Amino acid sequence: MTSSLTSHALLGTARSGPWPDPPHELLAQPWAALAKAPDPASALLQAAALERTLLRSGQQPLAGAVLADSCPPETRDYLPEKTLTSARRMLAGDYPELLPEWLALATQSQLLLPPRLIPAFFQYGKGKKSTIPQLIALAGQRGQWFAQEDEAWKAFRSKAPSKTFADDVWDTGENQDRLAWLEKLFAENPEEAGQIVTNSWRSETPDNREVMTSFAYQYPHPAHLVWLETQAFKERRQSTRSWAARALLLNRESNYYQFSSQLFLDTVRVEKKKLLFTPPETFVSQWSDYGLIEKAPAGKGKKAHWLEQILSLFPVTQWPQLLGITAKELYQLKPDPDWFNNLLAVWIEDLSRNPSPEHALPIITLWLKNLASLPKNQRSPHLALRNILQALKSSDQADILTQLTLDLNEMLSLLATLAPPFSAKSHPALHKVVLHFLQSKDRYLLDRPHASRLASAIAPEDIPALLTTISQLPELPSIVEHFALTLEFRQSYLPHFPNS
């Protein structure tokens, strides 16, 4: 609003002077008409609106403005609308446990998400990083266009540009950038990285020292030997010492590797297709320098305690190399019966921390084979078993679960947590567990999300029969009803994917 119009407004139209001149010649004609209007207040407001419109229409474009490149055309068709209705509901909060199955089917179809749904799926993927590769494939060229134009979606860029760092980033940069630069240096120039860690160790936070030690494990190199043994391995934080031990085991020249391998081979030997153990008779005080603890916990003998620590010095993935045999030959050996329970406890604990598909199956098979003879606390290591199974293919998970002797609550919990696809034909024992769950009058510790995950594991061809069974139940517990509703919801999208 011009100063003259402002004066009219402040003074009030009744006390203001003559009608002001037009601010521009283009407004001369309407301005003259407004000067003769019967309602001065209305005329003033209309004049202000005209002036504002004139100013906005005459603005120059911003200097240096760069238009975004247009999105390249897509070469694939979009998913049909009938496949998207259920996806919208899942994104809105209905049966979110089924979204991984929907994403897998959509990815297999080689079709694309419509552009309007890409932001919602990207938002979902930011919290489920395992889905990012699928979403990159489903979003196509439009998804890459979004990801390049908006930093919020940079995780979905198929080719993320390598980050550049300032020359003084280690001295003056943000902590996240400092560590990212250091990791890059570990990979490209380990000698310089080792020198930087050595010089800055005491001035870094405990969190940073742990991260730096983990880099030494991810990028092993002899340049890190000294600071790992003299600084990281003597750190107060247990997790940092653990990373240091793992890194040092990758370097045969390290004192820790020399000590650990010698003590391990003095204790473990292969003889006539047997895996034999000779636990130490006494504890050597030097062992404490390498993390071994002399005092046994209550209820465990000293020799058993020492043996388990020695067996834990190396992850089971390194045992074949130490013993000069293959992984297959390792599990064909007959373990020393006097120390079998200790061996199995060590292997189970190791695999729960460092899952390995190659070693998990034979160790679990060995555990199952000797289940009846184990102490009660080793007969059902539910959490450890779950962690080990999660590293396996879903088909292997189902095969192993079929062999387990667990109570129904434990079996249901494992099935619902892992959700390996199975059918009544391929795994009748697991299908029988589901039927028992549906028909039993007991109440099981299964919440709605787990009931949905359990329903997601059911083979599509078994869904109609299970829904029929549920419809004939005399009572319908709420958790069983939710299980049935999840099965029905799956039927709303499965027929629309040809590979389901």
Coordinates of C-alpha atoms in Angstrom, one line a residue:
M1 CA 0.0 0.0 0.0
T2 CA 1.4 3.4 -1.0
S3 CA 1.9 6.1 1.7
S4 CA -1.0 8.1 0.4
L5 CA -3.4 5.2 0.8
T6 CA -1.9 4.4 4.2
S7 CA -2.7 8.0 5.3
H8 CA -6.3 7.6 4.1
A9 CA -6.6 4.4 6.1
L10 CA -5.1 5.8 9.3
L11 CA -7.0 9.1 9.2
G12 CA -10.3 7.5 8.2
T13 CA -12.1 8.3 5.0
A14 CA -14.3 10.8 6.7
R15 CA -11.3 13.0 7.7
S16 CA -8.9 12.3 4.9
G17 CA -8.1 14.8 2.2
P18 CA -8.6 14.5 -1.6
W19 CA -8.4 11.1 -3.3
P20 CA -4.7 10.4 -4.0
D21 CA -3.1 10.1 -7.5
P22 CA -2.8 6.7 -9.0
P23 CA 0.5 4.9 -8.2
H24 CA 0.9 4.0 -11.9
E25 CA -0.5 5.1 -15.2
L26 CA -2.0 1.7 -15.8
L27 CA -4.3 2.3 -12.8
A28 CA -5.5 5.7 -13.9
Q29 CA -8.9 4.7 -15.3
P30 CA -10.0 2.4 -12.4
W31 CA -8.5 4.9 -9.9
A32 CA -10.7 7.7 -11.3
A33 CA -13.8 5.4 -11.0
L34 CA -13.0 4.6 -7.4
A35 CA -12.6 8.3 -6.6
K36 CA -16.3 8.7 -7.5
A37 CA -17.5 5.6 -5.6
P38 CA -20.3 6.2 -3.1
D39 CA -18.6 4.2 -0.4
P40 CA -15.1 5.7 0.3
A41 CA -14.1 2.8 2.7
S42 CA -14.9 0.1 0.1
A43 CA -13.1 2.2 -2.6
L44 CA -10.0 2.4 -0.4
L45 CA -9.9 -1.4 0.0
Q46 CA -10.4 -1.9 -3.7
A47 CA -7.6 0.5 -4.5
A48 CA -5.2 -1.3 -2.2
A49 CA -6.1 -4.6 -3.9
L50 CA -5.5 -3.2 -7.3
E51 CA -2.1 -1.7 -6.3
R52 CA -1.0 -5.1 -4.7
T53 CA -2.0 -7.0 -7.9
L54 CA -0.1 -4.5 -10.0
L55 CA 3.1 -4.9 -7.9
R56 CA 2.9 -8.7 -7.9
S57 CA 2.4 -8.9 -11.6
G58 CA 5.3 -6.7 -12.3
Q59 CA 8.0 -8.5 -10.3
Q60 CA 11.1 -9.7 -12.0
P61 CA 12.1 -13.4 -11.7
L62 CA 14.7 -14.3 -9.1
A63 CA 18.2 -13.9 -10.3
G64 CA 20.1 -17.2 -10.7
A65 CA 17.0 -19.4 -10.4
V66 CA 17.7 -22.8 -11.8
L67 CA 14.9 -25.0 -12.9
A68 CA 15.1 -28.7 -12.0
D69 CA 15.8 -31.1 -14.8
S70 CA 12.8 -33.0 -16.1
C71 CA 12.3 -36.6 -15.1
P72 CA 13.4 -39.1 -17.7
P73 CA 10.5 -41.2 -19.1
E74 CA 9.7 -44.5 -17.5
T75 CA 10.2 -47.7 -19.5
R76 CA 8.0 -49.9 -17.4
D77 CA 4.3 -50.0 -16.7
Y78 CA 2.7 -49.0 -13.4
L79 CA 1.1 -51.3 -10.9
P80 CA -2.7 -51.6 -11.5
E81 CA -5.0 -49.8 -9.2
K82 CA -6.4 -53.0 -7.8
T83 CA -3.0 -53.9 -6.3
L84 CA -2.6 -50.4 -4.6
T85 CA -5.8 -50.3 -2.5
S86 CA -4.4 -52.7 0.1
A87 CA -1.0 -50.9 0.0
R88 CA -2.6 -47.6 0.9
R89 CA -4.4 -49.2 3.9
M90 CA -1.1 -50.8 5.1
L91 CA 0.7 -47.4 4.8
A92 CA -2.2 -45.9 6.8
G93 CA -1.6 -48.4 9.7
D94 CA -3.8 -51.4 8.8
Y95 CA -1.8 -54.7 9.0
P96 CA 1.6 -53.0 8.5
E97 CA 3.3 -56.4 9.2
L98 CA 2.2 -57.5 5.7
L99 CA 3.9 -54.6 3.8
P100 CA 7.2 -56.6 3.4
E101 CA 5.2 -59.4 1.6
W102 CA 3.4 -56.8 -0.6
L103 CA 6.7 -55.1 -1.4
A104 CA 8.3 -58.4 -2.4
L105 CA 5.4 -59.3 -4.7
A106 CA 5.4 -55.8 -6.2
T107 CA 9.1 -56.0 -6.8
Q108 CA 8.9 -59.4 -8.5
S109 CA 6.2 -58.0 -10.8
Q110 CA 8.7 -55.6 -12.4
L111 CA 6.0 -52.9 -12.3
L112 CA 6.3 -49.4 -10.9
L113 CA 4.7 -47.4 -8.1
P114 CA 2.5 -44.5 -9.3
P115 CA 4.4 -41.2 -8.7
R116 CA 1.8 -40.0 -6.1
L117 CA 2.5 -43.0 -3.8
I118 CA 6.3 -42.7 -3.9
P119 CA 6.7 -40.2 -1.1
A120 CA 4.6 -42.3 1.3
F121 CA 6.6 -45.4 0.5
F122 CA 9.9 -43.5 0.9
Q123 CA 8.7 -42.3 4.3
Y124 CA 8.0 -45.9 5.2
G125 CA 11.4 -47.0 3.9
K126 CA 13.3 -44.4 6.0
G127 CA 12.3 -46.5 9.1
K128 CA 12.8 -49.9 7.4
K129 CA 16.3 -49.7 5.8
S130 CA 16.1 -53.3 4.5
T131 CA 13.3 -52.2 2.1
I132 CA 15.3 -49.5 0.4
P133 CA 16.6 -51.7 -2.5
Q134 CA 13.1 -52.8 -3.2
L135 CA 11.7 -49.2 -3.1
I136 CA 14.5 -48.0 -5.4
A137 CA 13.4 -50.6 -7.9
L138 CA 9.7 -49.9 -7.5
A139 CA 10.0 -46.1 -7.7
G140 CA 11.8 -46.1 -11.0
Q141 CA 13.0 -42.9 -12.7
R142 CA 10.5 -40.8 -10.9
G143 CA 11.9 -42.1 -7.5
Q144 CA 15.4 -41.1 -8.6
W145 CA 14.2 -37.7 -9.6
F146 CA 12.6 -37.2 -6.2
A147 CA 15.7 -38.5 -4.4
Q148 CA 18.1 -36.2 -6.4
E149 CA 15.9 -33.1 -5.8
D150 CA 15.1 -33.6 -2.2
E151 CA 17.8 -34.2 0.5
A152 CA 15.1 -35.9 2.7
W153 CA 15.1 -38.8 0.2
K154 CA 18.9 -39.1 -0.4
A155 CA 18.9 -42.6 1.0
F156 CA 17.0 -43.7 -2.1
R157 CA 19.5 -42.5 -4.6
S158 CA 20.7 -45.5 -6.5
K159 CA 24.2 -44.0 -7.0
A160 CA 24.9 -41.8 -4.1
P161 CA 27.8 -39.4 -4.9
S162 CA 30.9 -39.8 -2.8
K163 CA 31.1 -37.2 -0.1
T164 CA 33.9 -34.7 -0.2
F165 CA 35.5 -33.3 3.0
A166 CA 37.3 -30.2 3.9
D167 CA 41.1 -30.5 4.4
D168 CA 40.7 -29.6 8.1
V169 CA 37.6 -31.8 8.7
W170 CA 39.4 -33.9 11.4
D171 CA 40.3 -30.8 13.4
T172 CA 37.3 -28.5 12.9
G173 CA 34.4 -30.6 11.4
E174 CA 31.2 -32.0 12.9
N175 CA 31.7 -35.3 14.8
Q176 CA 29.7 -37.3 12.2
D177 CA 31.8 -35.9 9.3
R178 CA 35.1 -36.5 11.3
L179 CA 34.2 -40.2 11.7
A180 CA 33.0 -40.5 8.1
W181 CA 36.3 -39.1 6.9
L182 CA 38.3 -41.3 9.2
E183 CA 36.5 -44.4 8.0
K184 CA 37.3 -43.4 4.4
L185 CA 40.9 -43.0 5.5
F186 CA 40.9 -46.5 7.1
A187 CA 39.9 -47.9 3.7
E188 CA 42.3 -45.9 1.6
N189 CA 45.3 -45.0 3.7
P190 CA 45.5 -47.3 6.8
E191 CA 48.9 -46.1 7.8
E192 CA 47.7 -42.5 8.1
A193 CA 44.5 -43.6 9.8
G194 CA 46.5 -45.5 12.4
Q195 CA 48.7 -42.6 13.1
I196 CA 45.7 -40.3 13.6
V197 CA 44.0 -42.7 16.0
T198 CA 47.3 -43.1 18.0
N199 CA 47.7 -39.3 18.4
S200 CA 44.1 -38.5 19.2
W201 CA 43.0 -41.5 21.3
R202 CA 43.1 -39.8 24.7
S203 CA 41.3 -36.7 23.5
E204 CA 38.4 -38.6 21.9
T205 CA 35.1 -39.6 23.6
P206 CA 34.5 -43.2 24.7
D207 CA 31.9 -43.5 21.9
N208 CA 34.4 -42.3 19.3
R209 CA 37.1 -44.7 20.5
E210 CA 34.7 -47.6 20.2
V211 CA 33.8 -46.5 16.6
M212 CA 37.4 -46.1 15.7
T213 CA 38.2 -49.6 17.0
S214 CA 35.3 -51.0 15.0
F215 CA 36.9 -49.5 11.9
A216 CA 40.0 -51.5 12.6
Y217 CA 37.9 -54.7 12.5
Q218 CA 36.1 -53.7 9.3
Y219 CA 39.4 -52.6 7.5
P220 CA 42.1 -54.9 9.0
H221 CA 45.7 -53.8 8.5
P222 CA 49.0 -54.3 10.3
A223 CA 49.2 -50.5 10.7
H224 CA 46.6 -50.7 13.5
L225 CA 48.4 -53.4 15.5
V226 CA 50.2 -51.1 18.0
W227 CA 47.3 -48.9 19.0
L228 CA 44.9 -51.8 19.2
E229 CA 47.1 -53.7 21.7
T230 CA 48.4 -50.7 23.7
Q231 CA 45.3 -48.5 23.7
A232 CA 42.0 -50.1 22.5
F233 CA 42.5 -53.5 24.2
K234 CA 43.2 -51.7 27.5
E235 CA 40.1 -49.5 27.2
R236 CA 37.7 -49.5 30.2
R237 CA 34.6 -50.0 28.0
Q238 CA 34.0 -53.7 27.4
S239 CA 32.5 -53.2 23.9
T240 CA 35.6 -51.4 22.8
R241 CA 37.8 -54.2 24.1
S242 CA 35.6 -56.7 22.3
W243 CA 36.1 -54.9 19.0
A244 CA 39.8 -54.7 19.6
A245 CA 40.0 -58.5 20.3
R246 CA 38.1 -59.3 17.1
A247 CA 40.4 -57.0 15.1
L248 CA 43.5 -58.5 16.6
L249 CA 42.4 -62.0 15.9
L250 CA 42.5 -61.0 12.2
N251 CA 46.3 -60.3 12.5
R252 CA 48.4 -63.3 13.1
E253 CA 51.3 -61.1 14.1
S254 CA 49.5 -59.6 17.1
N255 CA 50.4 -60.7 20.6
Y256 CA 46.7 -61.3 21.2
Y257 CA 46.5 -63.7 18.3
Q258 CA 49.7 -65.5 19.3
F259 CA 48.5 -65.9 22.9
S260 CA 44.9 -66.9 21.9
S261 CA 45.9 -69.4 19.3
Q262 CA 48.5 -71.1 21.5
L263 CA 46.2 -71.4 24.4
F264 CA 43.4 -72.6 22.1
L265 CA 45.5 -75.3 20.5
D266 CA 46.9 -76.4 23.9
T267 CA 43.3 -77.0 24.9
V268 CA 41.6 -78.2 21.7
R269 CA 42.8 -81.0 19.4
V270 CA 41.4 -83.3 16.7
E271 CA 42.2 -87.0 17.2
K272 CA 40.8 -90.0 15.4
K273 CA 37.7 -88.2 14.2
K274 CA 37.1 -86.8 17.7
L275 CA 37.1 -83.2 19.0
L276 CA 38.9 -83.5 22.4
F277 CA 39.5 -80.9 25.1
T278 CA 42.2 -80.6 27.9
P279 CA 41.1 -77.9 30.3
P280 CA 44.0 -76.2 32.2
E281 CA 44.6 -77.4 35.7
T282 CA 45.6 -74.0 37.0
F283 CA 44.9 -70.4 36.1
V284 CA 48.0 -68.5 34.8
S285 CA 48.0 -64.9 36.1
Q286 CA 49.1 -63.6 32.7
W287 CA 45.8 -64.7 31.2
S288 CA 44.1 -61.8 33.0
D289 CA 46.0 -59.4 30.7
Y290 CA 44.1 -60.9 27.8
G291 CA 40.7 -60.7 29.3
L292 CA 40.3 -64.1 31.0
I293 CA 38.7 -64.2 34.4
E294 CA 39.9 -66.6 37.1
K295 CA 36.9 -66.7 39.4
A296 CA 34.1 -68.9 38.3
P297 CA 30.4 -67.9 38.7
A298 CA 28.3 -69.6 41.4
G299 CA 27.3 -73.1 40.3
K300 CA 30.1 -73.6 37.7
G301 CA 33.4 -75.4 38.2
K302 CA 36.7 -73.6 37.7
K303 CA 37.9 -75.8 34.9
A304 CA 34.6 -75.6 33.1
H305 CA 34.7 -71.8 33.4
W306 CA 38.2 -71.6 32.1
L307 CA 37.5 -74.0 29.3
E308 CA 34.5 -72.0 28.1
Q309 CA 36.6 -68.8 28.1
I310 CA 39.3 -70.4 26.1
L311 CA 36.8 -71.9 23.6
S312 CA 35.3 -68.4 23.2
L313 CA 38.7 -66.8 22.3
F314 CA 37.9 -67.5 18.6
P315 CA 34.5 -67.3 16.9
V316 CA 33.4 -70.7 15.6
T317 CA 33.9 -69.4 12.0
Q318 CA 37.7 -69.5 12.7
W319 CA 37.8 -72.9 14.2
P320 CA 38.3 -74.9 10.9
Q321 CA 41.3 -72.7 10.0
L322 CA 42.9 -73.1 13.4
L323 CA 42.4 -76.9 13.4
G324 CA 43.4 -77.4 9.8
I325 CA 40.1 -78.9 8.7
T326 CA 37.0 -77.8 6.8
A327 CA 33.8 -76.6 8.4
K328 CA 32.1 -79.8 7.2
E329 CA 34.8 -81.9 8.8
L330 CA 34.5 -80.0 12.1
Y331 CA 30.9 -81.0 12.5
Q332 CA 31.5 -84.6 11.6
L333 CA 33.8 -84.9 14.6
K334 CA 32.5 -86.5 17.7
P335 CA 32.8 -84.0 20.6
D336 CA 34.4 -84.9 23.9
P337 CA 31.4 -86.2 26.0
D338 CA 32.9 -84.8 29.2
W339 CA 32.8 -81.3 27.9
F340 CA 30.1 -81.4 25.3
N341 CA 27.6 -79.2 27.2
N342 CA 30.3 -76.5 27.6
L343 CA 31.2 -76.7 23.9
L344 CA 27.6 -76.4 22.9
A345 CA 27.0 -73.4 25.2
V346 CA 30.0 -71.6 23.7
W347 CA 28.9 -72.3 20.2
I348 CA 25.3 -71.2 20.8
E349 CA 26.4 -68.0 22.5
D350 CA 28.9 -67.2 19.7
L351 CA 26.3 -67.7 17.0
S352 CA 23.8 -65.5 18.8
R353 CA 26.4 -62.7 18.7
N354 CA 27.9 -63.4 15.3
P355 CA 25.3 -65.3 13.2
S356 CA 26.6 -67.5 10.4
P357 CA 24.4 -69.4 8.1
E358 CA 27.2 -71.8 7.3
H359 CA 27.7 -72.8 10.9
A360 CA 24.2 -72.3 12.3
L361 CA 22.5 -75.3 10.7
P362 CA 25.0 -78.0 11.8
I363 CA 25.3 -76.5 15.4
I364 CA 21.5 -76.4 15.8
T365 CA 21.3 -79.9 14.4
L366 CA 23.8 -81.1 16.9
W367 CA 21.9 -79.3 19.7
L368 CA 18.6 -81.0 18.6
K369 CA 20.3 -84.4 18.4
N370 CA 21.4 -84.2 22.0
L371 CA 18.5 -82.3 23.4
A372 CA 17.4 -84.9 25.9
S373 CA 20.8 -85.2 27.5
L374 CA 21.4 -81.5 28.0
P375 CA 20.9 -79.6 31.3
K376 CA 17.5 -77.9 31.6
N377 CA 18.9 -74.4 31.0
Q378 CA 20.2 -75.6 27.6
R379 CA 17.2 -77.4 26.3
S380 CA 15.3 -74.3 25.2
P381 CA 17.7 -71.3 24.6
H382 CA 14.8 -69.4 23.0
L383 CA 16.4 -66.0 22.5
A384 CA 19.7 -67.4 21.3
L385 CA 17.9 -69.8 19.0
R386 CA 15.9 -66.9 17.5
N387 CA 19.0 -64.8 16.9
I388 CA 20.7 -67.8 15.2
L389 CA 17.8 -68.6 13.0
Q390 CA 17.4 -65.0 11.8
A391 CA 20.7 -65.4 10.0
L392 CA 19.4 -68.3 7.9
K393 CA 17.3 -68.5 4.8
S394 CA 13.5 -68.7 5.5
S395 CA 13.4 -72.2 4.1
D396 CA 16.1 -73.3 6.5
Q397 CA 14.3 -71.7 9.4
A398 CA 11.1 -73.6 8.6
D399 CA 13.1 -76.9 8.3
I400 CA 14.8 -76.4 11.7
L401 CA 11.6 -75.3 13.4
T402 CA 9.9 -78.5 12.3
Q403 CA 12.5 -80.5 14.2
L404 CA 12.3 -78.5 17.5
T405 CA 10.6 -79.9 20.6
L406 CA 9.2 -76.8 22.2
D407 CA 6.0 -76.0 24.0
L408 CA 3.3 -74.3 22.0
N409 CA 4.0 -70.8 23.3
E410 CA 7.7 -71.0 22.4
M411 CA 6.9 -72.4 19.0
L412 CA 4.3 -69.8 18.3
S413 CA 6.6 -67.1 19.4
L414 CA 9.4 -68.3 17.1
L415 CA 7.0 -68.7 14.1
A416 CA 5.5 -65.3 14.7
T417 CA 8.8 -63.6 15.1
L418 CA 10.6 -65.2 12.1
A419 CA 7.5 -65.8 9.9
P420 CA 9.2 -68.2 7.5
P421 CA 6.7 -69.2 4.7
F422 CA 5.4 -72.7 5.1
S423 CA 2.6 -74.8 3.8
A424 CA 0.6 -77.8 5.2
K425 CA 2.3 -79.9 2.5
S426 CA 5.9 -78.8 2.9
H427 CA 5.9 -78.5 6.7
P428 CA 2.9 -80.3 8.2
A429 CA 4.3 -80.1 11.8
L430 CA 4.3 -76.3 11.7
H431 CA 0.8 -76.3 10.2
K432 CA -0.3 -78.6 13.0
V433 CA 1.0 -76.0 15.5
V434 CA -1.2 -73.3 13.9
L435 CA -4.2 -75.6 14.0
H436 CA -3.6 -76.3 17.7
F437 CA -3.3 -72.6 18.3
L438 CA -6.7 -72.0 16.6
Q439 CA -8.5 -74.8 18.3
S440 CA -7.1 -74.7 21.8
K441 CA -9.1 -73.2 24.6
D442 CA -5.9 -71.9 26.3
R443 CA -4.9 -68.3 25.8
Y444 CA -1.4 -67.8 24.3
L445 CA 1.0 -64.9 24.7
L446 CA 0.6 -63.6 21.2
D447 CA -0.2 -60.0 20.5
R448 CA -1.8 -58.6 17.4
P449 CA 1.4 -57.7 15.5
H450 CA 2.7 -61.2 16.0
A451 CA -0.6 -62.7 15.0
S452 CA -0.4 -60.7 11.8
R453 CA 3.2 -62.0 11.2
L454 CA 2.1 -65.5 11.8
A455 CA -0.7 -65.1 9.3
S456 CA 1.8 -63.7 6.8
A457 CA 3.7 -67.0 6.9
I458 CA 0.7 -69.1 5.8
A459 CA 1.0 -70.4 2.3
P460 CA -1.7 -68.8 0.0
E461 CA -3.2 -72.2 -0.9
D462 CA -3.8 -72.9 2.8
I463 CA -5.7 -69.7 3.6
P464 CA -9.2 -70.9 2.5
A465 CA -9.1 -74.1 4.6
L466 CA -7.9 -72.2 7.7
L467 CA -10.6 -69.6 7.3
T468 CA -13.2 -72.4 7.1
T469 CA -11.7 -74.0 10.3
I470 CA -11.9 -70.6 12.1
S471 CA -15.5 -70.1 11.0
Q472 CA -16.5 -73.4 12.6
L473 CA -15.0 -72.6 16.0
P474 CA -17.6 -72.5 18.8
E475 CA -15.8 -69.5 20.3
L476 CA -13.7 -66.9 18.6
P477 CA -11.0 -65.4 20.8
S478 CA -10.0 -61.8 19.8
I479 CA -6.4 -62.8 18.8
V480 CA -7.7 -65.6 16.6
E481 CA -10.2 -63.2 15.0
H482 CA -7.3 -60.8 14.3
F483 CA -5.4 -63.7 12.7
A484 CA -8.4 -64.5 10.5
L485 CA -8.8 -60.9 9.5
T486 CA -5.2 -60.8 8.5
L487 CA -5.6 -63.8 6.3
E488 CA -8.7 -62.3 4.7
F489 CA -6.7 -59.0 4.1
R490 CA -3.9 -61.0 2.4
Q491 CA -6.6 -62.4 0.0
S492 CA -7.4 -58.9 -1.0
Y493 CA -4.1 -58.4 -2.8
L494 CA -2.5 -61.9 -3.4
P495 CA -4.7 -62.8 -6.4
H496 CA -3.5 -59.6 -8.2
F497 CA 0.1 -60.7 -8.2
P498 CA 0.7 -63.5 -10.7
N499 CA 3.7 -65.0 -8.7
S500 CA 2.0 -65.2 -5.4

